[in-house]
Short mmCIF file of C-alpha atoms in Angstrom, two decimals:
data_model
loop_
_atom_site.label_atom_id
_atom_site.label_comp_id
_atom_site.label_asym_id
_atom_site.label_seq_id
_atom_site.Cartn_x
_atom_site.Cartn_y
_atom_site.Cartn_z
CA UNK A 5 29.48 -47.79 44.14
CA UNK A 6 33.18 -46.91 43.97
CA UNK A 7 35.21 -45.31 46.74
CA UNK A 8 35.33 -42.05 44.76
CA UNK A 9 31.54 -42.00 44.53
CA UNK A 10 31.13 -42.65 48.27
CA UNK A 11 33.69 -40.00 49.22
CA UNK A 12 32.18 -37.60 46.67
CA UNK A 13 28.68 -38.11 48.06
CA UNK A 14 29.82 -37.51 51.63
CA UNK A 15 31.72 -34.41 50.53
CA UNK A 16 28.69 -33.07 48.66
CA UNK A 17 26.41 -33.80 51.63
CA UNK A 18 28.78 -31.98 54.00
CA UNK A 19 29.02 -29.03 51.60
CA UNK A 20 25.22 -28.78 51.36
CA UNK A 21 24.88 -28.98 55.15
CA UNK A 22 27.49 -26.23 55.55
CA UNK A 23 25.76 -23.99 53.00
CA UNK A 24 22.34 -24.70 54.55
CA UNK A 25 23.60 -23.71 58.01
CA UNK A 26 25.38 -20.65 56.59
CA UNK A 27 22.18 -19.49 54.88
CA UNK A 28 20.14 -19.93 58.08
CA UNK A 29 22.74 -18.04 60.14
CA UNK A 30 22.96 -15.31 57.51
CA UNK A 31 19.19 -14.80 57.50
CA UNK A 32 19.05 -14.60 61.31
CA UNK A 33 21.98 -12.14 61.43
CA UNK A 34 20.52 -10.01 58.64
CA UNK A 35 17.15 -9.94 60.39
CA UNK A 36 18.80 -8.78 63.63
CA UNK A 37 20.57 -6.01 61.68
CA UNK A 38 17.31 -5.04 59.95
CA UNK A 39 18.81 -6.00 56.58
CA UNK A 40 16.00 -8.24 55.29
CA UNK A 41 13.25 -7.34 52.89
CA UNK A 42 10.49 -9.93 53.02
CA UNK A 43 7.76 -10.45 50.41
CA UNK A 44 7.56 -10.63 46.63
CA UNK A 45 6.01 -7.17 46.23
CA UNK A 46 8.30 -5.54 48.83
CA UNK A 47 11.36 -7.13 47.21
CA UNK A 48 10.36 -5.94 43.74
CA UNK A 49 9.93 -2.42 45.10
CA UNK A 50 13.36 -2.42 46.72
CA UNK A 51 15.08 -3.80 43.62
CA UNK A 52 13.41 -1.08 41.56
CA UNK A 53 14.51 1.72 43.91
CA UNK A 54 17.90 0.54 45.24
CA UNK A 55 19.18 -2.62 43.50
CA UNK A 56 22.79 -1.94 44.53
CA UNK A 57 21.93 -2.54 48.19
CA UNK A 58 20.82 -6.13 47.51
CA UNK A 59 23.48 -8.81 48.04
CA UNK A 60 21.37 -12.00 48.03
CA UNK A 61 17.93 -13.03 46.83
CA UNK A 62 16.24 -16.05 48.42
CA UNK A 63 13.27 -17.53 46.55
CA UNK A 64 11.34 -19.99 48.70
CA UNK A 65 8.68 -22.52 47.72
CA UNK A 66 7.23 -25.82 48.73
CA UNK A 67 5.62 -28.44 46.52
CA UNK A 68 2.18 -26.82 46.76
CA UNK A 69 3.63 -23.57 45.36
CA UNK A 70 5.03 -25.22 42.23
CA UNK A 71 1.63 -24.96 40.49
CA UNK A 72 1.09 -21.31 41.44
CA UNK A 73 1.50 -19.72 38.01
CA UNK A 74 1.49 -16.14 39.30
CA UNK A 75 4.22 -16.90 41.83
CA UNK A 76 6.33 -18.68 39.21
CA UNK A 77 6.01 -15.64 36.88
CA UNK A 78 7.13 -13.36 39.73
CA UNK A 79 10.09 -15.68 40.38
CA UNK A 80 11.07 -15.67 36.71
CA UNK A 81 11.03 -11.87 36.58
CA UNK A 82 12.95 -11.54 39.86
CA UNK A 83 15.54 -14.11 38.71
CA UNK A 84 16.02 -12.29 35.40
CA UNK A 85 16.49 -8.97 37.17
CA UNK A 86 18.97 -10.49 39.65
CA UNK A 87 20.96 -12.11 36.85
CA UNK A 88 21.08 -8.81 34.94
CA UNK A 89 22.60 -6.91 37.86
CA UNK A 90 24.67 -9.77 39.28
CA UNK A 91 22.78 -10.47 42.52
CA UNK A 92 23.31 -13.97 43.92
CA UNK A 93 20.11 -16.01 43.93
CA UNK A 94 19.30 -19.19 45.79
CA UNK A 95 16.12 -21.23 45.62
CA UNK A 96 14.99 -22.73 48.94
CA UNK A 97 12.47 -25.42 49.75
CA UNK A 98 11.19 -25.87 53.29
CA UNK A 99 8.89 -22.94 54.05
CA UNK A 100 8.16 -24.29 57.55
CA UNK A 101 11.85 -24.31 58.45
CA UNK A 102 12.31 -20.87 56.91
CA UNK A 103 9.48 -19.53 59.07
CA UNK A 104 11.09 -21.13 62.14
CA UNK A 105 14.48 -19.62 61.36
CA UNK A 106 12.95 -16.16 61.04
CA UNK A 107 10.63 -16.61 64.04
CA UNK A 108 7.55 -16.19 61.88
CA UNK A 109 4.14 -17.65 62.71
CA UNK A 110 2.97 -20.31 60.28
CA UNK A 111 -0.60 -19.07 60.28
CA UNK A 112 -2.68 -16.09 61.34
CA UNK A 113 -2.01 -15.29 65.00
CA UNK A 114 -4.51 -14.42 67.74
CA UNK A 115 -4.36 -10.72 66.81
CA UNK A 116 -5.49 -11.57 63.26
CA UNK A 117 -2.04 -10.68 61.88
CA UNK A 118 -1.27 -12.49 58.65
CA UNK A 119 2.15 -14.16 58.40
CA UNK A 120 4.61 -12.37 56.13
CA UNK A 121 5.09 -13.63 52.57
CA UNK A 122 8.34 -15.58 52.81
CA UNK A 123 8.43 -16.53 49.13
CA UNK A 124 11.01 -13.84 48.37
CA UNK A 125 13.60 -12.51 50.81
CA UNK A 126 16.33 -10.02 50.00
CA UNK A 127 19.45 -9.57 52.10
CA UNK A 128 20.70 -6.00 51.89
CA UNK A 129 23.59 -3.89 53.19
CA UNK A 130 26.69 -4.71 51.19
CA UNK A 131 28.89 -2.92 53.75
CA UNK A 132 28.31 -5.71 56.27
CA UNK A 133 30.73 -8.32 54.93
CA UNK A 134 29.35 -11.25 56.82
CA UNK A 135 31.35 -14.49 56.73
CA UNK A 136 28.18 -16.50 56.05
CA UNK A 137 27.30 -14.21 53.13
CA UNK A 138 30.67 -15.06 51.58
CA UNK A 139 30.00 -18.77 52.08
CA UNK A 140 26.56 -18.62 50.43
CA UNK A 141 27.90 -16.34 47.69
CA UNK A 142 30.72 -18.79 46.95
CA UNK A 143 28.18 -21.60 46.66
CA UNK A 144 26.14 -19.53 44.18
CA UNK A 145 29.24 -18.76 42.11
CA UNK A 146 30.33 -22.42 42.10
CA UNK A 147 26.83 -23.39 40.94
CA UNK A 148 26.96 -20.87 38.09
CA UNK A 149 30.29 -22.39 36.99
CA UNK A 150 28.43 -25.70 36.69
CA UNK A 151 25.67 -23.96 34.64
CA UNK A 152 23.22 -24.08 37.52
CA UNK A 153 22.19 -20.42 37.58
CA UNK A 154 19.77 -20.70 40.48
CA UNK A 155 21.05 -23.27 42.98
CA UNK A 156 18.63 -25.00 45.33
CA UNK A 157 18.91 -25.61 49.05
CA UNK A 158 16.48 -27.79 50.99
CA UNK A 159 15.97 -26.49 54.51
CA UNK A 160 15.24 -29.37 56.84
CA UNK A 161 12.95 -29.45 59.86
CA UNK A 162 14.60 -29.72 63.23
#
């Protein structure tokens, strides 16, 4: 491995860590401001009614979801819609970490409440120019420049 490759790898790792942290902070801040729409169906409804309010679409899966044909069809349709109206999209793996970040239970709680569907999350409210939103948005734009239309981020357990 050359020095350029080593430095490049470290730089890429740092960039991914920065983007990962920015995404987590953005989701927490948006949740506090009541600017999150959670769920595939709920997200599709919002994008149908008020697509201009959506500033970021997060599609989350784990390995067991990769074979869920219905979910993959929903993702394809959501991605196409987001691309048509220029909404940044990011694909996330690590559903457990995503649930932790959002303070969601991983399974049905004692009151028989089902956990929310975290497979699709929309961040809304374009007036709130959040620094972390700019960071994640820049990452999405850089990825598109490299012909990676839906960049991936792996959330890691802590």
